[in-house]
XYZ file of N, CA, C and O in Angstrom:
536
model
N -90.618 222.576 -71.704
C -91.830 223.636 -72.069
C -92.074 224.520 -71.117
O -92.245 225.608 -70.852
N -91.266 223.882 -70.015
C -91.437 224.351 -68.461
C -90.750 225.658 -68.373
O -91.079 226.868 -67.575
N -89.613 225.598 -68.582
C -88.556 226.720 -68.843
C -88.881 227.985 -69.341
O -88.975 228.797 -69.219
N -89.403 227.592 -70.743
C -90.023 228.706 -71.568
C -91.179 229.698 -71.117
O -91.559 230.728 -70.990
N -91.939 228.878 -70.060
C -93.295 228.931 -69.796
C -92.928 230.119 -68.392
O -93.459 231.148 -68.452
N -91.854 229.486 -67.879
C -91.827 230.543 -66.409
C -90.856 231.575 -67.183
O -91.100 232.780 -66.299
N -89.799 231.740 -68.000
C -89.372 233.028 -68.436
C -90.510 233.746 -69.099
O -90.303 234.992 -68.822
N -91.467 233.358 -69.761
C -92.439 234.567 -70.449
C -93.280 234.654 -69.592
O -93.836 236.023 -69.380
N -93.618 233.992 -68.575
C -94.902 234.469 -67.380
C -94.132 235.450 -66.397
O -94.751 236.421 -66.069
N -92.866 235.090 -66.154
C -92.089 236.232 -65.365
C -91.621 237.766 -66.244
O -91.873 238.427 -65.374
N -91.648 237.347 -67.428
C -91.595 238.812 -68.359
C -93.063 239.369 -68.056
O -92.990 240.827 -67.850
N -94.025 238.568 -68.381
C -95.660 239.049 -68.111
C -95.533 239.771 -66.969
O -96.089 240.920 -66.940
N -95.593 239.410 -65.634
C -95.573 239.724 -64.657
C -94.446 241.047 -64.233
O -95.139 241.877 -63.540
N -93.511 240.989 -64.943
C -92.411 242.215 -64.973
C -93.555 243.270 -65.650
O -93.387 244.561 -64.907
N -93.782 242.975 -66.746
C -94.527 244.082 -67.421
C -95.531 244.774 -67.098
O -95.963 246.136 -67.135
N -96.429 243.695 -66.295
C -97.776 244.444 -66.214
C -97.530 245.351 -64.519
O -97.864 246.512 -64.514
N -96.637 244.659 -63.623
C -96.075 245.815 -62.600
C -95.535 246.889 -62.825
O -95.707 247.877 -62.519
N -94.470 246.923 -63.936
C -93.645 247.878 -64.102
C -95.123 249.081 -64.874
O -95.048 250.098 -64.723
N -96.150 248.375 -65.638
C -97.042 249.359 -66.371
C -97.634 249.992 -65.036
O -98.372 251.282 -65.264
N -98.348 249.114 -63.882
C -98.825 249.745 -62.783
C -98.126 250.947 -62.266
O -98.519 252.182 -62.060
N -96.524 250.893 -62.060
C -95.689 252.178 -61.726
C -95.869 252.776 -62.584
O -95.739 254.404 -61.989
N -95.298 252.668 -63.690
C -95.057 253.648 -64.733
C -96.796 254.820 -65.063
O -96.824 255.884 -64.984
N -97.595 253.786 -64.822
C -99.081 254.832 -65.167
C -99.337 255.547 -63.702
O -99.713 256.606 -64.344
N -99.153 255.223 -62.869
C -99.202 256.116 -61.269
C -98.534 257.215 -61.399
O -98.693 258.556 -61.191
N -97.046 256.657 -61.880
C -95.833 257.870 -61.754
C -95.906 258.755 -62.791
O -95.814 260.149 -62.682
N -96.120 258.379 -63.920
C -96.147 259.400 -65.234
C -97.439 259.611 -65.586
O -97.532 261.049 -66.556
N -98.767 259.263 -65.328
C -99.767 259.429 -65.866
C -100.083 259.823 -67.400
O -100.513 260.465 -68.205
N -99.309 259.159 -68.188
C -98.911 258.691 -69.712
C -99.455 257.755 -70.072
O -99.057 256.479 -69.882
N -100.934 257.889 -71.020
C -101.537 256.579 -71.090
C -100.883 255.673 -72.219
O -101.088 254.222 -71.859
N -100.201 256.405 -73.323
C -99.690 255.387 -74.012
C -98.576 254.371 -73.751
O -98.534 253.024 -74.055
N -97.770 254.954 -72.919
C -96.579 254.098 -72.370
C -97.251 252.603 -71.493
O -96.644 251.845 -71.310
N -98.232 253.397 -70.745
C -99.161 252.239 -70.154
C -99.650 251.386 -70.642
O -99.393 250.071 -70.598
N -100.262 251.796 -71.755
C -101.252 250.517 -72.762
C -100.086 249.703 -73.136
O -100.140 248.851 -73.485
N -98.932 250.329 -73.814
C -97.787 249.559 -74.499
C -97.337 248.240 -73.553
O -97.307 247.436 -73.877
N -97.096 248.888 -72.233
C -96.334 247.930 -71.166
C -97.408 246.714 -70.407
O -97.109 245.733 -70.638
N -98.938 247.241 -71.165
C -100.018 246.165 -70.450
C -99.973 245.131 -71.482
O -100.409 243.918 -71.419
N -100.258 245.626 -72.856
C -100.137 244.820 -73.886
C -99.091 244.056 -74.167
O -99.112 242.754 -74.371
N -97.856 244.487 -73.865
C -96.715 243.517 -73.990
C -96.796 242.621 -72.845
O -96.606 241.322 -73.233
N -97.434 243.042 -71.718
C -97.358 241.822 -70.458
C -98.657 240.614 -71.188
O -98.513 239.601 -70.853
N -99.536 241.141 -71.744
C -100.410 240.463 -72.084
C -100.192 239.515 -73.362
O -100.303 238.157 -72.949
N -99.538 239.924 -74.080
C -98.992 239.294 -75.128
C -98.107 237.929 -74.467
O -98.125 236.837 -75.208
N -97.213 238.565 -73.457
C -96.131 237.738 -72.847
C -96.777 236.258 -72.205
O -96.190 235.104 -72.394
N -97.937 236.971 -71.457
C -98.302 235.969 -70.797
C -99.190 234.873 -71.679
O -99.692 233.864 -71.352
N -99.480 235.495 -72.837
C -100.226 234.604 -73.774
C -99.238 233.401 -74.365
O -99.746 232.205 -74.398
N -98.101 233.687 -74.502
C -97.124 232.938 -74.897
C -96.679 232.024 -73.923
O -96.791 231.041 -73.875
N -96.529 232.712 -72.473
C -96.164 231.638 -71.365
C -97.486 230.776 -71.142
O -97.112 229.263 -70.791
N -98.526 231.175 -71.327
C -99.653 230.214 -71.145
C -99.609 229.046 -71.984
O -100.161 227.935 -71.568
N -99.391 229.331 -73.428
C -99.044 228.304 -74.261
C -98.362 227.353 -73.994
O -98.567 226.077 -74.105
N -97.186 227.736 -73.633
C -95.966 226.975 -73.332
C -96.377 226.048 -71.986
O -95.979 225.210 -71.882
N -96.880 226.606 -71.011
C -97.374 226.064 -69.823
C -98.368 225.103 -70.096
O -98.546 223.677 -69.442
N -99.320 225.057 -70.919
C -100.704 224.296 -71.436
C -99.874 223.118 -72.257
O -99.893 221.779 -72.226
N -98.721 223.208 -72.863
C -98.157 222.392 -73.951
C -97.367 221.254 -73.022
O -97.271 220.288 -73.013
N -96.728 222.281 -72.047
C -95.872 221.396 -71.164
C -96.355 220.419 -70.318
O -95.909 219.426 -69.827
N -97.936 220.631 -70.122
C -98.384 219.659 -69.127
C -98.995 218.346 -69.945
O -99.195 217.244 -69.385
N -98.979 218.469 -71.263
C -99.268 217.290 -72.094
C -98.228 216.550 -72.719
O -98.705 215.546 -73.380
N -96.962 216.925 -72.564
C -96.146 216.362 -73.422
C -94.905 215.922 -72.290
O -94.898 216.335 -71.105
N -94.060 214.584 -72.525
C -93.155 214.365 -71.594
C -92.177 215.280 -71.230
O -91.915 216.217 -72.244
N -91.528 215.298 -70.090
C -90.316 216.266 -69.998
C -89.419 216.073 -70.943
O -88.706 215.027 -71.296
N -88.763 217.326 -71.309
C -87.500 217.278 -72.320
C -86.166 217.236 -71.361
O -86.333 217.610 -70.162
N -85.200 216.870 -71.651
C -83.957 216.826 -71.079
C -84.074 218.671 -70.505
O -83.353 218.831 -69.405
N -84.350 219.473 -71.228
C -84.095 221.109 -70.655
C -85.027 221.523 -69.413
O -84.752 222.143 -68.754
N -85.851 220.201 -69.253
C -86.938 220.611 -68.168
C -86.393 219.833 -66.835
O -86.678 220.215 -65.773
N -85.486 218.985 -66.851
C -84.973 218.163 -65.927
C -83.933 218.554 -65.389
O -82.714 218.644 -66.235
N -83.290 218.851 -64.184
C -82.174 218.917 -63.486
C -81.123 218.259 -63.586
O -80.114 218.548 -63.693
N -81.212 216.785 -63.574
C -80.484 215.878 -63.780
C -80.147 215.394 -65.188
O -79.652 214.440 -65.269
N -80.519 215.881 -66.081
C -80.296 215.634 -67.462
C -79.095 215.896 -67.755
O -78.129 216.415 -67.722
N -78.620 214.964 -68.847
C -77.038 215.108 -69.415
C -77.170 215.585 -70.769
O -78.536 215.933 -71.282
N -76.099 216.377 -70.980
C -76.137 216.925 -72.242
C -76.500 216.169 -73.619
O -77.225 216.131 -74.588
N -75.805 214.954 -73.413
C -76.090 213.899 -74.596
C -77.559 213.527 -74.823
O -78.088 212.962 -75.895
N -78.714 213.650 -74.036
C -80.030 213.231 -73.675
C -80.284 213.906 -74.941
O -81.520 213.836 -75.285
N -80.120 215.749 -75.171
C -80.727 216.281 -76.364
C -80.175 216.136 -77.373
O -80.440 217.097 -78.487
N -79.236 215.124 -77.480
C -78.622 214.958 -79.075
C -79.373 214.201 -80.069
O -80.720 213.503 -79.654
N -79.496 214.508 -81.361
C -80.355 213.893 -81.944
C -80.919 214.897 -83.082
O -80.441 216.179 -83.148
N -81.512 214.611 -83.984
C -82.293 215.459 -85.067
C -83.393 216.353 -84.289
O -84.121 215.789 -83.809
N -83.062 217.679 -84.757
C -84.114 218.517 -84.467
C -85.079 219.053 -85.242
O -86.182 219.638 -84.808
N -85.133 218.544 -86.214
C -86.065 218.842 -87.468
C -85.379 219.494 -89.180
O -84.274 219.385 -88.812
N -86.291 219.618 -89.590
C -85.551 220.151 -91.014
C -85.810 221.496 -91.242
O -86.836 222.165 -90.847
N -84.654 222.339 -91.476
C -84.685 223.664 -91.774
C -84.270 224.018 -93.160
O -83.379 223.435 -93.937
N -84.544 224.691 -93.952
C -84.844 225.289 -95.139
C -83.447 225.659 -95.362
O -82.795 226.633 -94.672
N -82.517 225.100 -96.114
C -81.049 225.571 -96.344
C -81.475 226.979 -97.372
O -80.465 227.598 -97.167
N -82.290 227.309 -98.244
C -82.164 228.706 -99.041
C -83.647 228.617 -99.408
O -84.278 227.812 -100.010
N -84.080 229.847 -99.201
C -85.597 230.023 -99.801
C -85.556 231.687 -99.976
O -85.145 232.345 -99.344
N -86.342 232.084 -100.920
C -86.284 233.520 -101.365
C -88.155 233.850 -100.941
O -88.405 235.069 -101.236
N -88.655 232.819 -100.526
C -90.202 233.369 -100.085
C -90.068 234.066 -98.842
O -91.031 235.015 -98.985
N -89.291 234.084 -97.681
C -89.480 235.207 -96.989
C -89.274 236.648 -97.192
O -89.918 237.531 -97.062
N -88.066 236.632 -98.395
C -88.182 238.030 -98.914
C -89.172 238.535 -99.615
O -89.673 239.951 -99.597
N -89.913 237.639 -100.436
C -90.888 238.184 -101.113
C -92.281 238.226 -100.134
O -92.971 239.161 -100.463
N -92.255 237.724 -98.926
C -93.124 237.908 -97.954
C -93.241 239.501 -97.377
O -94.071 240.055 -97.276
N -91.865 239.654 -97.335
C -91.677 240.968 -96.409
C -91.699 241.952 -97.840
O -92.376 243.093 -97.235
N -91.675 241.609 -98.932
C -91.736 242.746 -100.054
C -93.080 242.947 -100.238
O -93.668 244.128 -100.319
N -93.964 241.835 -99.790
C -95.520 242.151 -100.077
C -95.956 242.913 -98.709
O -97.104 243.613 -99.253
N -95.484 242.575 -97.753
C -95.982 243.448 -96.422
C -95.730 244.985 -96.539
O -96.247 245.722 -96.469
N -94.256 244.965 -97.113
C -93.706 246.573 -97.337
C -94.929 247.328 -98.529
O -95.211 248.356 -98.070
N -95.439 246.607 -99.434
C -96.066 247.458 -100.235
C -97.432 247.480 -99.873
O -97.931 248.488 -100.063
N -98.064 246.328 -99.083
C -99.401 246.579 -98.410
C -99.304 248.079 -97.177
O -99.948 248.581 -97.425
N -97.987 248.169 -96.662
C -97.749 248.873 -95.645
C -97.839 250.223 -96.441
O -98.031 251.253 -96.106
N -96.915 250.281 -97.549
C -97.043 251.438 -98.529
C -98.467 251.845 -98.769
O -98.789 253.332 -98.761
N -99.320 250.884 -99.188
C -100.696 251.349 -99.820
C -101.205 251.799 -98.469
O -102.217 252.834 -98.809
N -101.098 251.369 -97.223
C -102.012 252.036 -95.957
C -101.561 253.249 -95.850
O -102.101 253.972 -95.237
N -99.967 253.767 -96.035
C -99.893 255.074 -95.515
C -100.448 255.945 -96.245
O -100.522 257.250 -95.910
N -99.997 255.621 -97.921
C -100.869 256.898 -98.640
C -102.276 256.522 -98.718
O -102.983 257.349 -99.315
N -102.763 255.570 -98.155
C -104.408 254.915 -98.257
C -105.139 254.936 -99.862
O -105.892 255.825 -100.170
N -103.985 254.376 -100.559
C -104.121 254.073 -102.027
C -105.237 252.553 -101.615
O -104.126 251.471 -101.577
N -106.385 252.455 -102.406
C -107.272 251.155 -101.844
C -106.752 250.270 -102.886
O -106.525 248.877 -102.728
N -106.426 250.613 -104.303
C -105.652 249.608 -105.308
C -104.389 249.195 -104.528
O -104.179 247.935 -104.963
N -103.756 249.891 -104.180
C -102.320 249.227 -103.637
C -102.292 248.133 -102.628
O -101.617 247.362 -102.440
N -103.377 248.549 -101.793
C -103.828 247.594 -100.553
C -104.232 246.529 -101.362
O -103.984 245.586 -100.551
N -105.085 246.556 -101.839
C -105.599 245.168 -102.581
C -104.499 244.419 -103.285
O -104.341 243.184 -102.802
N -103.498 245.213 -104.077
C -102.450 244.427 -104.419
C -101.501 243.777 -103.290
O -101.053 242.651 -103.814
N -101.494 244.484 -102.672
C -100.607 243.991 -101.373
C -101.064 242.740 -100.685
O -100.354 241.954 -100.057
N -102.131 242.897 -100.120
C -103.165 241.701 -99.337
C -102.834 240.816 -100.617
O -102.721 239.441 -100.295
N -103.366 240.463 -101.549
C -103.456 239.528 -102.659
C -101.685 239.105 -102.622
O -101.695 237.877 -102.502
N -100.969 239.836 -102.678
C -99.266 239.535 -102.846
C -98.868 238.833 -101.530
O -98.111 237.797 -101.566
N -99.618 239.655 -99.902
C -99.224 238.652 -98.954
C -99.726 237.361 -99.006
O -99.151 236.402 -98.937
N -101.000 237.189 -99.358
C -101.556 235.849 -99.629
C -100.811 234.709 -100.310
O -100.563 233.317 -100.143
N -100.578 235.265 -101.751
C -99.788 234.179 -102.634
C -98.562 233.876 -102.185
O -98.278 232.802 -102.132
N -97.694 234.866 -101.626
C -96.321 234.489 -100.861
C -96.436 233.800 -99.625
O -95.760 232.868 -99.340
N -97.359 234.051 -98.527
C -97.511 233.114 -97.541
C -97.725 231.834 -97.831
O -97.349 230.757 -97.373
N -98.456 231.447 -99.121
C -98.890 230.239 -99.485
C -97.792 229.502 -100.002
O -97.563 228.406 -100.071
N -96.648 230.384 -100.958
C -95.757 229.908 -101.317
C -94.561 229.350 -100.404
O -94.231 228.678 -100.560
N -94.843 230.094 -99.252
C -93.614 229.668 -98.035
C -94.029 228.436 -97.464
O -93.456 227.694 -97.194
N -95.875 228.582 -97.506
C -96.117 226.944 -96.744
C -95.739 226.189 -97.397
O -95.614 224.801 -96.805
N -96.089 225.837 -98.818
C -95.951 224.856 -99.454
C -94.877 224.517 -100.597
O -95.131 223.808 -101.301
N -93.734 225.557 -99.677
C -92.491 225.235 -100.366
C -91.986 223.886 -101.042
O -91.528 223.390 -101.926
N -92.215 222.968 -99.591
C -91.175 221.872 -99.947
C -92.677 220.879 -100.145
O -92.580 219.599 -99.859
N -93.805 221.140 -100.660
C -95.022 220.044 -100.471
C -95.152 219.926 -102.210
O -95.745 218.833 -102.644
N -94.573 220.658 -103.000
C -94.905 220.485 -104.429
C -93.485 220.374 -105.270
O -92.194 221.031 -104.729
N -93.669 220.471 -106.634
C -92.393 220.559 -107.358
C -91.390 219.703 -106.905
O -90.968 218.362 -106.281
N -89.674 220.224 -107.271
C -88.756 219.594 -106.922
C -88.268 219.253 -105.606
O -87.123 218.580 -105.214
N -88.664 220.357 -104.833
C -88.443 220.248 -103.393
C -89.361 219.474 -102.200
O -89.101 219.442 -101.587
N -90.324 218.789 -103.176
C -91.034 218.019 -102.257
C -90.194 217.084 -101.402
O -89.588 215.913 -101.820
N -90.684 216.727 -100.373
C -90.459 215.966 -99.220
C -90.989 214.620 -99.284
O -92.171 214.681 -99.490
N -90.155 213.464 -99.482
C -90.864 212.082 -99.462
C -90.560 211.837 -98.320
O -89.553 211.379 -97.779
N -91.996 211.182 -97.701
C -91.567 210.816 -96.413
C -92.110 209.222 -96.336
O -92.697 208.595 -96.937
């Protein structure tokens, strides 16, 4: 995780320095704000990775003397096929459409749809025929 933390923190520093230079040079507030927020978000992710890296053992990716074979093995479970991401994107698009035209009823339907589809995505492998037995 140390490598990831370093990458995100360097991007954060770059964005903040670029925001300072851009803000002074162009005097344009929108781009400066976008760069500051981008730097802040990258710093947030880099800080999280740094925080986690201090609490876990060093991975092969974090050591310079590691061999490629040390990183072999099971990486986790990855869904082979799922329609839930499409459903979540459709619900988000419906909500965005409701917000664009400011139809309260369409926003409400979209928010409920987002909650239902996110729940379906999260619990896809906990219920029914796809339930994982540990």
